[in-house]
């Protein structure tokens, strides 16, 4: 799967979880593994129902480094997601 496809699926499933009332408000965080030792994660303070390609944040799994995207920053639990993906190379995503 390409990075673009992964990002689109992350947006799709984030919105789907919100639409099905599995999460509410700004609760829940979704991330997905990317090639090159990175992950993409939903933004802090943004409802999963409002997740878009424009507000996903890329994080380095090893170092935890990230760059803001406009005013968006990663979920405050981005290091938790990175640690799971680091320890579980067979896992492709973290959803909670």
Tab-separated table of C-alpha atoms in Angstrom:
chain	number	residue	atom	x	y	z
A	1	UNK	CA	0.000	0.000	0.000
A	2	UNK	CA	1.342	3.451	-0.847
A	3	UNK	CA	1.677	6.208	1.725
A	4	UNK	CA	-1.183	8.096	0.089
A	5	UNK	CA	-3.441	5.029	0.311
A	6	UNK	CA	-2.504	4.529	3.972
A	7	UNK	CA	-3.317	8.147	4.766
A	8	UNK	CA	-6.653	7.934	2.947
A	9	UNK	CA	-7.578	4.769	4.843
A	10	UNK	CA	-6.658	6.385	8.156
A	11	UNK	CA	-8.988	9.288	7.341
A	12	UNK	CA	-11.721	6.891	6.220
A	13	UNK	CA	-11.610	4.731	9.342
A	14	UNK	CA	-11.299	7.719	11.678
A	15	UNK	CA	-14.461	9.231	10.245
A	16	UNK	CA	-16.211	5.864	10.207
A	17	UNK	CA	-15.488	5.308	13.924
A	18	UNK	CA	-16.896	8.746	14.695
A	19	UNK	CA	-19.968	8.282	12.478
A	20	UNK	CA	-20.712	4.955	14.191
A	21	UNK	CA	-20.495	6.644	17.610
A	22	UNK	CA	-17.525	4.535	18.687
A	23	UNK	CA	-15.839	7.774	19.796
A	24	UNK	CA	-17.206	11.204	20.615
A	25	UNK	CA	-15.925	14.742	20.799
A	26	UNK	CA	-12.181	14.735	20.387
A	27	UNK	CA	-11.763	11.298	21.979
A	28	UNK	CA	-9.802	8.524	20.332
A	29	UNK	CA	-6.538	8.449	18.441
A	30	UNK	CA	-5.676	6.533	15.290
A	31	UNK	CA	-2.266	5.963	13.750
A	32	UNK	CA	-0.856	3.861	10.928
A	33	UNK	CA	2.617	2.645	10.064
A	34	UNK	CA	4.354	4.180	7.052
A	35	UNK	CA	7.450	2.947	5.245
A	36	UNK	CA	10.788	4.360	6.355
A	37	UNK	CA	10.221	3.983	10.095
A	38	UNK	CA	7.432	6.532	10.336
A	39	UNK	CA	3.829	6.641	11.405
A	40	UNK	CA	0.983	8.984	10.635
A	41	UNK	CA	-1.361	9.978	13.471
A	42	UNK	CA	-4.497	12.002	14.013
A	43	UNK	CA	-4.107	15.529	15.324
A	44	UNK	CA	-4.590	16.677	18.901
A	45	UNK	CA	-7.872	18.416	19.623
A	46	UNK	CA	-9.464	17.358	16.341
A	47	UNK	CA	-12.520	15.107	16.311
A	48	UNK	CA	-12.001	11.860	14.436
A	49	UNK	CA	-15.038	12.969	12.437
A	50	UNK	CA	-13.036	15.970	11.224
A	51	UNK	CA	-9.887	14.033	10.360
A	52	UNK	CA	-8.553	14.942	6.921
A	53	UNK	CA	-5.430	14.463	4.861
A	54	UNK	CA	-4.530	18.038	5.761
A	55	UNK	CA	-4.410	17.467	9.538
A	56	UNK	CA	-2.526	14.169	9.811
A	57	UNK	CA	0.906	14.384	11.431
A	58	UNK	CA	3.931	12.265	10.495
A	59	UNK	CA	6.076	11.005	13.389
A	60	UNK	CA	9.400	9.131	13.373
A	61	UNK	CA	8.848	5.851	15.236
A	62	UNK	CA	12.386	5.652	16.654
A	63	UNK	CA	13.007	9.249	17.725
A	64	UNK	CA	9.464	10.560	18.178
A	65	UNK	CA	10.374	13.606	16.093
A	66	UNK	CA	7.569	15.367	14.224
A	67	UNK	CA	6.856	18.636	12.471
A	68	UNK	CA	3.619	20.583	12.939
A	69	UNK	CA	1.276	20.813	9.972
A	70	UNK	CA	-0.016	24.353	10.098
A	71	UNK	CA	-1.524	24.719	13.559
A	72	UNK	CA	-1.908	20.963	14.008
A	73	UNK	CA	0.195	18.861	16.372
A	74	UNK	CA	0.014	15.100	16.968
A	75	UNK	CA	-2.173	13.451	19.539
A	76	UNK	CA	-0.585	13.781	22.969
A	77	UNK	CA	-0.274	9.984	22.936
A	78	UNK	CA	1.958	9.886	19.850
A	79	UNK	CA	4.870	8.379	21.813
A	80	UNK	CA	2.559	5.579	23.025
A	81	UNK	CA	1.623	4.823	19.409
A	82	UNK	CA	5.283	4.946	18.349
A	83	UNK	CA	6.291	2.571	21.159
A	84	UNK	CA	3.638	0.034	20.168
A	85	UNK	CA	4.624	0.128	16.501
A	86	UNK	CA	8.317	-0.089	17.459
A	87	UNK	CA	7.767	-3.169	19.635
A	88	UNK	CA	5.308	-4.797	17.257
A	89	UNK	CA	6.713	-4.659	13.722
A	90	UNK	CA	3.817	-6.906	12.662
A	91	UNK	CA	1.259	-4.234	13.642
A	92	UNK	CA	0.169	-1.819	10.951
A	93	UNK	CA	-1.991	0.519	13.033
A	94	UNK	CA	-3.001	1.556	16.546
A	95	UNK	CA	-6.626	2.538	17.195
A	96	UNK	CA	-8.027	3.513	20.568
